[in-house]
Amino acid sequence: QVTLKESGPGILQPSQTLSLTCTFSGFSLSTYGMGVGWIRQPSGKGLEWLANIWWDDDKYYNPSLKNRLTISKDTSNNQAFLKITNVDTADTATYYCARIRLTGSSFDYWGQGVMVTVSS
Amino acid sequence: DIQMTQSPASLSASLEEIVTITCQASQNIGNWLAWYQQKPGKSPQLLIYGTTSLADGVPSRFSGSRSGTQYSLKISRLQVEDIGIYYCQQASSTPTFGGGTKLELK
């Protein structure tokens, strides 16, 4: 049974760095073809893909945010991480992590999401 | 970036009605297209991947198709539990999502 759960600071101030953790079970990020992605959704708006990390440590970023994003993983502890530097109010959103597989390249399991508010 | 233009933005339909949502890709993405359903207050759920393949547990009234760079999601007989927002996502390159279609009951 695949599960994912996001955790984060809840609220932070503009210019700070947002650190998010995705803790998952039911699969391994050391298995060929497995990956974890981060997607966010401002309240009442659509989905925006942020970054993917793969079993072989390949990383891909949304070009419009690339300079601010860092994705990483801890395979032994079944966790993936996302850092966003220099946040502002536009980064206020629910952040999801999701499993992605090489076959299909779609997000087949999603976490419940974690709400992050950027406010002074 | 590959742009995904989804239509309509909102849709009102009756129970048992056939519903079709479309996504237009800005360039060729082959069959690298997925559809998601998001119910209020919930995470998105994968419905269809690879343009036509149903995800595990998805009812057979959902189907996907393609004509060139236009992709469609069809619900053959709308049920109450199908109400929500639907998103397409291309997986040919770095992922992008369509803007969403809000499906309501008439």
Short mmCIF file of N, CA and C in Angstrom, two decimals, chain B residues 70-106:
data_model
loop_
_atom_site.label_atom_id
_atom_site.label_comp_id
_atom_site.label_asym_id
_atom_site.label_seq_id
_atom_site.Cartn_x
_atom_site.Cartn_y
_atom_site.Cartn_z
N GLN B 70 -5.19 16.95 -29.77
CA GLN B 70 -6.35 17.18 -28.91
C GLN B 70 -6.70 15.90 -28.18
N TYR B 71 -6.85 16.02 -26.87
CA TYR B 71 -7.11 14.88 -26.00
C TYR B 71 -8.45 15.08 -25.31
N SER B 72 -9.16 13.99 -25.11
CA SER B 72 -10.50 14.08 -24.53
C SER B 72 -10.67 13.09 -23.39
N LEU B 73 -11.39 13.54 -22.39
CA LEU B 73 -11.85 12.67 -21.31
C LEU B 73 -13.36 12.60 -21.43
N LYS B 74 -13.87 11.38 -21.44
CA LYS B 74 -15.31 11.19 -21.57
C LYS B 74 -15.84 10.43 -20.37
N ILE B 75 -16.93 10.95 -19.82
CA ILE B 75 -17.68 10.23 -18.79
C ILE B 75 -18.97 9.79 -19.44
N SER B 76 -19.18 8.49 -19.53
CA SER B 76 -20.27 7.99 -20.36
C SER B 76 -21.64 8.22 -19.72
N ARG B 77 -21.74 8.09 -18.41
CA ARG B 77 -23.00 8.31 -17.71
C ARG B 77 -22.68 8.97 -16.38
N LEU B 78 -22.85 10.27 -16.32
CA LEU B 78 -22.44 11.05 -15.16
C LEU B 78 -23.12 10.57 -13.89
N GLN B 79 -22.32 10.39 -12.84
CA GLN B 79 -22.82 10.02 -11.53
C GLN B 79 -22.52 11.15 -10.53
N VAL B 80 -23.23 11.13 -9.41
CA VAL B 80 -23.05 12.19 -8.40
C VAL B 80 -21.59 12.26 -7.95
N GLU B 81 -20.97 11.10 -7.80
CA GLU B 81 -19.59 11.06 -7.27
C GLU B 81 -18.56 11.55 -8.28
N ASP B 82 -18.98 11.89 -9.48
CA ASP B 82 -18.05 12.39 -10.50
C ASP B 82 -17.87 13.91 -10.42
N ILE B 83 -18.64 14.55 -9.57
CA ILE B 83 -18.54 16.00 -9.45
C ILE B 83 -17.19 16.38 -8.87
N GLY B 84 -16.58 17.39 -9.48
CA GLY B 84 -15.26 17.83 -9.02
C GLY B 84 -14.58 18.63 -10.12
N ILE B 85 -13.26 18.76 -9.98
CA ILE B 85 -12.47 19.48 -10.98
C ILE B 85 -11.54 18.48 -11.65
N TYR B 86 -11.48 18.57 -12.96
CA TYR B 86 -10.67 17.65 -13.75
C TYR B 86 -9.50 18.39 -14.38
N TYR B 87 -8.33 17.76 -14.32
CA TYR B 87 -7.12 18.34 -14.89
C TYR B 87 -6.47 17.36 -15.86
N CYS B 88 -5.97 17.89 -16.94
CA CYS B 88 -5.09 17.09 -17.79
C CYS B 88 -3.64 17.45 -17.46
N GLN B 89 -2.73 16.56 -17.81
CA GLN B 89 -1.30 16.80 -17.56
C GLN B 89 -0.50 16.12 -18.66
N GLN B 90 0.37 16.87 -19.29
CA GLN B 90 1.22 16.25 -20.30
C GLN B 90 2.50 15.76 -19.63
N ALA B 91 2.99 14.62 -20.11
CA ALA B 91 4.17 13.99 -19.53
C ALA B 91 5.25 13.76 -20.60
N SER B 92 5.13 14.49 -21.69
CA SER B 92 6.10 14.32 -22.77
C SER B 92 7.43 14.98 -22.42
N SER B 93 7.33 16.10 -21.72
CA SER B 93 8.53 16.79 -21.23
C SER B 93 8.26 17.18 -19.79
N THR B 94 8.99 18.16 -19.25
CA THR B 94 8.69 18.56 -17.87
C THR B 94 7.20 18.84 -17.76
N PRO B 95 6.56 18.23 -16.74
CA PRO B 95 5.10 18.20 -16.70
C PRO B 95 4.43 19.58 -16.67
N THR B 96 3.32 19.68 -17.36
CA THR B 96 2.46 20.85 -17.24
C THR B 96 1.02 20.38 -17.17
N PHE B 97 0.24 21.11 -16.42
CA PHE B 97 -1.17 20.81 -16.22
C PHE B 97 -2.04 21.77 -17.02
N GLY B 98 -3.21 21.28 -17.41
CA GLY B 98 -4.22 22.16 -17.95
C GLY B 98 -4.82 22.99 -16.82
N GLY B 99 -5.62 23.97 -17.19
CA GLY B 99 -6.17 24.91 -16.21
C GLY B 99 -7.31 24.34 -15.37
N GLY B 100 -7.83 23.20 -15.76
CA GLY B 100 -8.90 22.58 -14.98
C GLY B 100 -10.27 22.82 -15.56
N THR B 101 -11.16 21.86 -15.33
CA THR B 101 -12.58 21.96 -15.71
C THR B 101 -13.40 21.63 -14.48
N LYS B 102 -14.22 22.58 -14.07
CA LYS B 102 -15.09 22.35 -12.91
C LYS B 102 -16.40 21.76 -13.38
N LEU B 103 -16.69 20.55 -12.94
CA LEU B 103 -17.89 19.83 -13.36
C LEU B 103 -18.92 19.87 -12.24
N GLU B 104 -20.08 20.40 -12.56
CA GLU B 104 -21.15 20.53 -11.58
C GLU B 104 -22.40 19.82 -12.08
N LEU B 105 -23.30 19.56 -11.16
CA LEU B 105 -24.58 18.95 -11.51
C LEU B 105 -25.58 20.02 -11.89
N LYS B 106 -26.32 19.75 -12.95
CA LYS B 106 -27.35 20.68 -13.39
C LYS B 106 -28.61 20.47 -12.56
#
